[in-house]
Amino acid sequence: MVVFRKNLKEQLKTSFKDWILDSTSHGFPKIFKTERPILKIMWIIGLCVSIGLCSYLITRSIMNYVEFGVTTTIRYRTEIPMELPAVSICQNSMFTTEKGEQFILFIQF
């Protein structure tokens, strides 16, 4: 049982390392590929700072969006007397052409 756990632990560690090395992010593979400890520390610090800054900016953007105030004013106003639109009445002799006069005579019987 102890051998199985040790073997499983090594397989998981190897799989995780392979997954990180094949990752498209630049920070994680550089940490594992670099042999020098000072460069590993610099990559870890840089990665932590960039993740922290990214998290801060995303959180700030979400908070600004949520806190954006919207003011809506609805007014209901009844005016008496109510202003009506202008109405124009047409003349009685609106057909001034010859065909128009014939039409008027036709409909009057």
mmCIF file of N, CA and C in Angstrom:
data_model
loop_
_atom_site.group_PDB
_atom_site.id
_atom_site.type_symbol
_atom_site.label_atom_id
_atom_site.label_comp_id
_atom_site.label_asym_id
_atom_site.label_seq_id
_atom_site.Cartn_x
_atom_site.Cartn_y
_atom_site.Cartn_z
ATOM 1 N N MET A 1 0.824 -1.193 0.000
ATOM 2 C CA MET A 1 0.000 0.000 0.000
ATOM 3 C C MET A 1 0.864 1.252 0.000
ATOM 4 N N VAL A 2 1.956 1.236 0.749
ATOM 5 C CA VAL A 2 2.854 2.382 0.819
ATOM 6 C C VAL A 2 3.517 2.604 -0.531
ATOM 7 N N VAL A 3 3.872 1.505 -1.207
ATOM 8 C CA VAL A 3 4.510 1.597 -2.520
ATOM 9 C C VAL A 3 3.532 2.186 -3.533
ATOM 10 N N PHE A 4 2.261 1.770 -3.455
ATOM 11 C CA PHE A 4 1.243 2.281 -4.369
ATOM 12 C C PHE A 4 1.056 3.787 -4.189
ATOM 13 N N ARG A 5 0.998 4.253 -2.939
ATOM 14 C CA ARG A 5 0.835 5.686 -2.671
ATOM 15 C C ARG A 5 2.039 6.471 -3.160
ATOM 16 N N LYS A 6 3.220 5.943 -2.942
ATOM 17 C CA LYS A 6 4.433 6.624 -3.381
ATOM 18 C C LYS A 6 4.464 6.689 -4.907
ATOM 19 N N ASN A 7 4.086 5.592 -5.552
ATOM 20 C CA ASN A 7 4.054 5.543 -7.005
ATOM 21 C C ASN A 7 3.000 6.507 -7.550
ATOM 22 N N LEU A 8 1.827 6.542 -6.939
ATOM 23 C CA LEU A 8 0.759 7.451 -7.351
ATOM 24 C C LEU A 8 1.183 8.898 -7.162
ATOM 25 N N LYS A 9 1.844 9.177 -6.061
ATOM 26 C CA LYS A 9 2.321 10.531 -5.783
ATOM 27 C C LYS A 9 3.331 10.971 -6.848
ATOM 28 N N GLU A 10 4.220 10.093 -7.226
ATOM 29 C CA GLU A 10 5.211 10.408 -8.260
ATOM 30 C C GLU A 10 4.541 10.607 -9.621
ATOM 31 N N GLN A 11 3.544 9.795 -9.923
ATOM 32 C CA GLN A 11 2.825 9.944 -11.193
ATOM 33 C C GLN A 11 2.081 11.275 -11.244
ATOM 34 N N LEU A 12 1.420 11.629 -10.152
ATOM 35 C CA LEU A 12 0.710 12.908 -10.105
ATOM 36 C C LEU A 12 1.682 14.076 -10.230
ATOM 37 N N LYS A 13 2.811 13.979 -9.549
ATOM 38 C CA LYS A 13 3.817 15.034 -9.609
ATOM 39 C C LYS A 13 4.358 15.180 -11.032
ATOM 40 N N THR A 14 4.638 14.071 -11.682
ATOM 41 C CA THR A 14 5.138 14.097 -13.056
ATOM 42 C C THR A 14 4.080 14.636 -14.014
ATOM 43 N N SER A 15 2.840 14.210 -13.850
ATOM 44 C CA SER A 15 1.754 14.692 -14.713
ATOM 45 C C SER A 15 1.536 16.187 -14.536
ATOM 46 N N PHE A 16 1.566 16.648 -13.289
ATOM 47 C CA PHE A 16 1.385 18.071 -13.020
ATOM 48 C C PHE A 16 2.524 18.884 -13.634
ATOM 49 N N LYS A 17 3.750 18.405 -13.484
ATOM 50 C CA LYS A 17 4.908 19.110 -14.037
ATOM 51 C C LYS A 17 4.833 19.156 -15.566
ATOM 52 N N ASP A 18 4.438 18.065 -16.193
ATOM 53 C CA ASP A 18 4.277 18.047 -17.653
ATOM 54 C C ASP A 18 3.182 19.010 -18.101
ATOM 55 N N TRP A 19 2.097 19.039 -17.347
ATOM 56 C CA TRP A 19 0.992 19.949 -17.675
ATOM 57 C C TRP A 19 1.436 21.402 -17.566
ATOM 58 N N ILE A 20 2.181 21.724 -16.524
ATOM 59 C CA ILE A 20 2.681 23.086 -16.343
ATOM 60 C C ILE A 20 3.665 23.447 -17.454
ATOM 61 N N LEU A 21 4.559 22.538 -17.803
ATOM 62 C CA LEU A 21 5.558 22.823 -18.838
ATOM 63 C C LEU A 21 4.927 22.995 -20.216
ATOM 64 N N ASP A 22 3.800 22.351 -20.451
ATOM 65 C CA ASP A 22 3.098 22.497 -21.729
ATOM 66 C C ASP A 22 2.096 23.648 -21.718
ATOM 67 N N SER A 23 1.996 24.351 -20.617
ATOM 68 C CA SER A 23 1.037 25.445 -20.479
ATOM 69 C C SER A 23 1.411 26.600 -21.405
ATOM 70 N N THR A 24 0.391 27.323 -21.862
ATOM 71 C CA THR A 24 0.642 28.474 -22.737
ATOM 72 C C THR A 24 0.954 29.739 -21.949
ATOM 73 N N SER A 25 0.748 29.720 -20.650
ATOM 74 C CA SER A 25 1.150 30.877 -19.844
ATOM 75 C C SER A 25 2.671 30.874 -19.737
ATOM 76 N N HIS A 26 3.263 32.038 -19.623
ATOM 77 C CA HIS A 26 4.722 32.123 -19.645
ATOM 78 C C HIS A 26 5.346 31.976 -18.269
ATOM 79 N N GLY A 27 4.653 32.352 -17.224
ATOM 80 C CA GLY A 27 5.235 32.361 -15.891
ATOM 81 C C GLY A 27 5.469 30.984 -15.307
ATOM 82 N N PHE A 28 4.458 30.146 -15.352
ATOM 83 C CA PHE A 28 4.572 28.823 -14.722
ATOM 84 C C PHE A 28 5.652 27.943 -15.358
ATOM 85 N N PRO A 29 5.700 27.820 -16.690
ATOM 86 C CA PRO A 29 6.768 26.984 -17.260
ATOM 87 C C PRO A 29 8.166 27.525 -16.969
ATOM 88 N N LYS A 30 8.318 28.849 -16.931
ATOM 89 C CA LYS A 30 9.641 29.431 -16.658
ATOM 90 C C LYS A 30 10.110 29.070 -15.249
ATOM 91 N N ILE A 31 9.187 28.992 -14.308
ATOM 92 C CA ILE A 31 9.566 28.632 -12.937
ATOM 93 C C ILE A 31 10.150 27.222 -12.909
ATOM 94 N N PHE A 32 9.530 26.293 -13.628
ATOM 95 C CA PHE A 32 9.991 24.906 -13.597
ATOM 96 C C PHE A 32 11.185 24.657 -14.511
ATOM 97 N N LYS A 33 11.314 25.412 -15.603
ATOM 98 C CA LYS A 33 12.410 25.191 -16.543
ATOM 99 C C LYS A 33 13.729 25.800 -16.072
ATOM 100 N N THR A 34 13.650 26.897 -15.325
ATOM 101 C CA THR A 34 14.857 27.596 -14.904
ATOM 102 C C THR A 34 15.606 26.776 -13.856
ATOM 103 N N GLU A 35 16.913 26.669 -14.043
ATOM 104 C CA GLU A 35 17.752 25.913 -13.105
ATOM 105 C C GLU A 35 18.252 26.786 -11.958
ATOM 106 N N ARG A 36 18.446 28.070 -12.189
ATOM 107 C CA ARG A 36 19.013 28.956 -11.173
ATOM 108 C C ARG A 36 17.948 29.358 -10.158
ATOM 109 N N PRO A 37 18.256 29.240 -8.885
ATOM 110 C CA PRO A 37 17.274 29.563 -7.833
ATOM 111 C C PRO A 37 16.867 31.038 -7.833
ATOM 112 N N ILE A 38 17.792 31.945 -8.121
ATOM 113 C CA ILE A 38 17.456 33.371 -8.104
ATOM 114 C C ILE A 38 16.450 33.705 -9.203
ATOM 115 N N LEU A 39 16.592 33.068 -10.370
ATOM 116 C CA LEU A 39 15.625 33.294 -11.448
ATOM 117 C C LEU A 39 14.261 32.696 -11.111
ATOM 118 N N LYS A 40 14.273 31.550 -10.440
ATOM 119 C CA LYS A 40 12.999 30.954 -10.008
ATOM 120 C C LYS A 40 12.277 31.893 -9.048
ATOM 121 N N ILE A 41 13.036 32.462 -8.112
ATOM 122 C CA ILE A 41 12.441 33.388 -7.142
ATOM 123 C C ILE A 41 11.900 34.618 -7.855
ATOM 124 N N MET A 42 12.655 35.136 -8.827
ATOM 125 C CA MET A 42 12.188 36.310 -9.575
ATOM 126 C C MET A 42 10.921 35.989 -10.361
ATOM 127 N N TRP A 43 10.869 34.805 -10.989
ATOM 128 C CA TRP A 43 9.675 34.415 -11.723
ATOM 129 C C TRP A 43 8.479 34.233 -10.787
ATOM 130 N N ILE A 44 8.714 33.665 -9.620
ATOM 131 C CA ILE A 44 7.629 33.481 -8.646
ATOM 132 C C ILE A 44 7.111 34.833 -8.174
ATOM 133 N N ILE A 45 8.027 35.758 -7.855
ATOM 134 C CA ILE A 45 7.610 37.097 -7.408
ATOM 135 C C ILE A 45 6.852 37.810 -8.521
ATOM 136 N N GLY A 46 7.393 37.767 -9.735
ATOM 137 C CA GLY A 46 6.721 38.415 -10.866
ATOM 138 C C GLY A 46 5.347 37.843 -11.138
ATOM 139 N N LEU A 47 5.241 36.531 -11.057
ATOM 140 C CA LEU A 47 3.957 35.877 -11.286
ATOM 141 C C LEU A 47 2.947 36.248 -10.199
ATOM 142 N N CYS A 48 3.395 36.250 -8.946
ATOM 143 C CA CYS A 48 2.495 36.619 -7.838
ATOM 144 C C CYS A 48 2.053 38.071 -7.951
ATOM 145 N N VAL A 49 2.979 38.963 -8.303
ATOM 146 C CA VAL A 49 2.625 40.383 -8.455
ATOM 147 C C VAL A 49 1.631 40.559 -9.598
ATOM 148 N N SER A 50 1.868 39.894 -10.722
ATOM 149 C CA SER A 50 0.954 40.058 -11.856
ATOM 150 C C SER A 50 -0.426 39.468 -11.563
ATOM 151 N N ILE A 51 -0.478 38.332 -10.887
ATOM 152 C CA ILE A 51 -1.780 37.753 -10.517
ATOM 153 C C ILE A 51 -2.500 38.663 -9.523
ATOM 154 N N GLY A 52 -1.761 39.197 -8.559
ATOM 155 C CA GLY A 52 -2.370 40.106 -7.587
ATOM 156 C C GLY A 52 -2.882 41.378 -8.231
ATOM 157 N N LEU A 53 -2.092 41.974 -9.131
ATOM 158 C CA LEU A 53 -2.516 43.199 -9.811
ATOM 159 C C LEU A 53 -3.718 42.933 -10.710
ATOM 160 N N CYS A 54 -3.696 41.820 -11.403
ATOM 161 C CA CYS A 54 -4.827 41.461 -12.261
ATOM 162 C C CYS A 54 -6.098 41.269 -11.425
ATOM 163 N N SER A 55 -5.972 40.585 -10.306
ATOM 164 C CA SER A 55 -7.129 40.379 -9.423
ATOM 165 C C SER A 55 -7.653 41.701 -8.886
ATOM 166 N N TYR A 56 -6.739 42.591 -8.504
ATOM 167 C CA TYR A 56 -7.141 43.898 -7.988
ATOM 168 C C TYR A 56 -7.888 44.697 -9.052
ATOM 169 N N LEU A 57 -7.358 44.737 -10.272
ATOM 170 C CA LEU A 57 -7.996 45.518 -11.330
ATOM 171 C C LEU A 57 -9.352 44.942 -11.724
ATOM 172 N N ILE A 58 -9.460 43.625 -11.764
ATOM 173 C CA ILE A 58 -10.753 43.009 -12.082
ATOM 174 C C ILE A 58 -11.768 43.308 -10.981
ATOM 175 N N THR A 59 -11.342 43.179 -9.727
ATOM 176 C CA THR A 59 -12.241 43.466 -8.604
ATOM 177 C C THR A 59 -12.672 44.921 -8.608
ATOM 178 N N ARG A 60 -11.731 45.829 -8.870
ATOM 179 C CA ARG A 60 -12.056 47.255 -8.905
ATOM 180 C C ARG A 60 -13.028 47.571 -10.036
ATOM 181 N N SER A 61 -12.836 46.940 -11.188
ATOM 182 C CA SER A 61 -13.748 47.163 -12.306
ATOM 183 C C SER A 61 -15.153 46.670 -11.982
ATOM 184 N N ILE A 62 -15.254 45.521 -11.360
ATOM 185 C CA ILE A 62 -16.569 44.985 -10.988
ATOM 186 C C ILE A 62 -17.231 45.876 -9.942
ATOM 187 N N MET A 63 -16.459 46.334 -8.960
ATOM 188 C CA MET A 63 -17.017 47.211 -7.924
ATOM 189 C C MET A 63 -17.480 48.539 -8.518
ATOM 190 N N ASN A 64 -16.716 49.111 -9.448
ATOM 191 C CA ASN A 64 -17.129 50.354 -10.102
ATOM 192 C C ASN A 64 -18.404 50.149 -10.904
ATOM 193 N N TYR A 65 -18.526 49.006 -11.545
ATOM 194 C CA TYR A 65 -19.728 48.715 -12.311
ATOM 195 C C TYR A 65 -20.944 48.590 -11.393
ATOM 196 N N VAL A 66 -20.776 47.894 -10.283
ATOM 197 C CA VAL A 66 -21.893 47.672 -9.365
ATOM 198 C C VAL A 66 -22.301 48.968 -8.671
ATOM 199 N N GLU A 67 -21.339 49.825 -8.351
ATOM 200 C CA GLU A 67 -21.630 51.056 -7.627
ATOM 201 C C GLU A 67 -22.121 52.184 -8.524
ATOM 202 N N PHE A 68 -22.149 51.984 -9.831
ATOM 203 C CA PHE A 68 -22.563 53.045 -10.739
ATOM 204 C C PHE A 68 -24.024 53.371 -10.490
ATOM 205 N N GLY A 69 -24.266 54.601 -10.094
ATOM 206 C CA GLY A 69 -25.623 55.004 -9.755
ATOM 207 C C GLY A 69 -26.443 55.359 -10.981
ATOM 208 N N VAL A 70 -27.678 54.967 -10.961
ATOM 209 C CA VAL A 70 -28.599 55.292 -12.035
ATOM 210 C C VAL A 70 -29.766 56.043 -11.412
ATOM 211 N N THR A 71 -30.052 57.206 -11.958
ATOM 212 C CA THR A 71 -31.153 58.009 -11.451
ATOM 213 C C THR A 71 -32.239 58.062 -12.511
ATOM 214 N N THR A 72 -33.426 57.681 -12.133
ATOM 215 C CA THR A 72 -34.559 57.716 -13.039
ATOM 216 C C THR A 72 -35.636 58.584 -12.413
ATOM 217 N N THR A 73 -36.104 59.545 -13.182
ATOM 218 C CA THR A 73 -37.158 60.426 -12.699
ATOM 219 C C THR A 73 -38.370 60.265 -13.603
ATOM 220 N N ILE A 74 -39.496 59.941 -13.006
ATOM 221 C CA ILE A 74 -40.742 59.808 -13.751
ATOM 222 C C ILE A 74 -41.701 60.850 -13.201
ATOM 223 N N ARG A 75 -42.198 61.658 -14.098
ATOM 224 C CA ARG A 75 -43.151 62.700 -13.688
ATOM 225 C C ARG A 75 -44.466 62.485 -14.422
ATOM 226 N N TYR A 76 -45.536 62.547 -13.675
ATOM 227 C CA TYR A 76 -46.862 62.431 -14.239
ATOM 228 C C TYR A 76 -47.548 63.761 -13.998
ATOM 229 N N ARG A 77 -47.917 64.432 -15.080
ATOM 230 C CA ARG A 77 -48.486 65.766 -14.948
ATOM 231 C C ARG A 77 -49.759 65.846 -15.787
ATOM 232 N N THR A 78 -50.841 66.234 -15.151
ATOM 233 C CA THR A 78 -52.105 66.427 -15.849
ATOM 234 C C THR A 78 -52.378 67.919 -15.922
ATOM 235 N N GLU A 79 -52.563 68.399 -17.138
ATOM 236 C CA GLU A 79 -52.842 69.826 -17.315
ATOM 237 C C GLU A 79 -54.287 70.009 -17.752
ATOM 238 N N ILE A 80 -54.959 70.894 -17.064
ATOM 239 C CA ILE A 80 -56.327 71.245 -17.442
ATOM 240 C C ILE A 80 -56.355 72.750 -17.603
ATOM 241 N N PRO A 81 -56.723 73.312 -18.653
ATOM 242 C CA PRO A 81 -57.197 72.721 -19.908
ATOM 243 C C PRO A 81 -56.031 72.136 -20.700
ATOM 244 N N MET A 82 -56.332 71.064 -21.375
ATOM 245 C CA MET A 82 -55.323 70.364 -22.142
ATOM 246 C C MET A 82 -55.108 71.068 -23.478
ATOM 247 N N GLU A 83 -53.849 71.207 -23.862
ATOM 248 C CA GLU A 83 -53.549 71.822 -25.146
ATOM 249 C C GLU A 83 -53.728 70.782 -26.241
ATOM 250 N N LEU A 84 -54.562 71.086 -27.205
ATOM 251 C CA LEU A 84 -54.807 70.178 -28.314
ATOM 252 C C LEU A 84 -54.003 70.636 -29.524
ATOM 253 N N PRO A 85 -53.689 69.732 -30.399
ATOM 254 C CA PRO A 85 -52.949 70.137 -31.597
ATOM 255 C C PRO A 85 -53.830 70.971 -32.519
ATOM 256 N N ALA A 86 -53.178 71.754 -33.350
ATOM 257 C CA ALA A 86 -53.922 72.599 -34.290
ATOM 258 C C ALA A 86 -54.626 71.722 -35.319
ATOM 259 N N VAL A 87 -55.882 72.075 -35.626
ATOM 260 C CA VAL A 87 -56.676 71.325 -36.597
ATOM 261 C C VAL A 87 -57.010 72.270 -37.738
ATOM 262 N N SER A 88 -56.747 71.823 -38.945
ATOM 263 C CA SER A 88 -57.099 72.657 -40.106
ATOM 264 C C SER A 88 -58.235 71.980 -40.867
ATOM 265 N N ILE A 89 -59.197 72.762 -41.291
ATOM 266 C CA ILE A 89 -60.359 72.254 -42.023
ATOM 267 C C ILE A 89 -60.187 72.642 -43.481
ATOM 268 N N CYS A 90 -60.372 71.669 -44.352
ATOM 269 C CA CYS A 90 -60.177 71.904 -45.785
ATOM 270 C C CYS A 90 -61.373 72.665 -46.359
ATOM 271 N N GLN A 91 -61.127 73.278 -47.482
ATOM 272 C CA GLN A 91 -62.204 74.007 -48.162
ATOM 273 C C GLN A 91 -63.205 73.025 -48.763
ATOM 274 N N ASN A 92 -64.416 73.534 -49.042
ATOM 275 C CA ASN A 92 -65.429 72.696 -49.674
ATOM 276 C C ASN A 92 -65.100 72.435 -51.137
ATOM 277 N N SER A 93 -64.510 73.379 -51.801
ATOM 278 C CA SER A 93 -64.212 73.210 -53.225
ATOM 279 C C SER A 93 -62.741 72.826 -53.410
ATOM 280 N N MET A 94 -62.373 71.673 -52.904
ATOM 281 C CA MET A 94 -60.977 71.270 -53.015
ATOM 282 C C MET A 94 -60.651 70.685 -54.384
ATOM 283 N N PHE A 95 -61.667 70.249 -55.130
ATOM 284 C CA PHE A 95 -61.432 69.749 -56.482
ATOM 285 C C PHE A 95 -61.612 70.911 -57.446
ATOM 286 N N THR A 96 -60.539 71.461 -57.917
ATOM 287 C CA THR A 96 -60.628 72.609 -58.820
ATOM 288 C C THR A 96 -60.344 72.229 -60.260
ATOM 289 N N THR A 97 -59.942 71.026 -60.498
ATOM 290 C CA THR A 97 -59.689 70.614 -61.881
ATOM 291 C C THR A 97 -60.998 70.205 -62.533
ATOM 292 N N GLU A 98 -60.941 70.060 -63.842
ATOM 293 C CA GLU A 98 -62.136 69.692 -64.588
ATOM 294 C C GLU A 98 -62.594 68.280 -64.223
ATOM 295 N N LYS A 99 -61.645 67.362 -64.070
ATOM 296 C CA LYS A 99 -62.006 65.997 -63.687
ATOM 297 C C LYS A 99 -62.553 65.960 -62.267
ATOM 298 N N GLY A 100 -62.058 66.841 -61.411
ATOM 299 C CA GLY A 100 -62.566 66.908 -60.050
ATOM 300 C C GLY A 100 -64.011 67.375 -60.027
ATOM 301 N N GLU A 101 -64.336 68.370 -60.848
ATOM 302 C CA GLU A 101 -65.718 68.856 -60.910
ATOM 303 C C GLU A 101 -66.643 67.777 -61.461
ATOM 304 N N GLN A 102 -66.150 67.012 -62.460
ATOM 305 C CA GLN A 102 -66.956 65.919 -63.002
ATOM 306 C C GLN A 102 -67.207 64.855 -61.933
ATOM 307 N N PHE A 103 -66.219 64.590 -61.124
ATOM 308 C CA PHE A 103 -66.375 63.605 -60.053
ATOM 309 C C PHE A 103 -67.407 64.074 -59.038
ATOM 310 N N ILE A 104 -67.385 65.369 -58.692
ATOM 311 C CA ILE A 104 -68.368 65.913 -57.741
ATOM 312 C C ILE A 104 -69.777 65.788 -58.310
ATOM 313 N N LEU A 105 -69.943 66.113 -59.596
ATOM 314 C CA LEU A 105 -71.256 65.995 -60.214
ATOM 315 C C LEU A 105 -71.703 64.536 -60.276
ATOM 316 N N PHE A 106 -70.744 63.628 -60.482
ATOM 317 C CA PHE A 106 -71.070 62.206 -60.574
ATOM 318 C C PHE A 106 -71.560 61.658 -59.237
ATOM 319 N N ILE A 107 -70.927 62.074 -58.138
ATOM 320 C CA ILE A 107 -71.334 61.523 -56.851
ATOM 321 C C ILE A 107 -72.565 62.220 -56.281
ATOM 322 N N GLN A 108 -72.955 63.374 -56.826
ATOM 323 C CA GLN A 108 -74.139 64.056 -56.311
ATOM 324 C C GLN A 108 -75.420 63.566 -56.982
ATOM 325 N N PHE A 109 -75.360 62.769 -58.013
ATOM 326 C CA PHE A 109 -76.480 62.225 -58.780
ATOM 327 C C PHE A 109 -77.193 63.327 -59.466
#
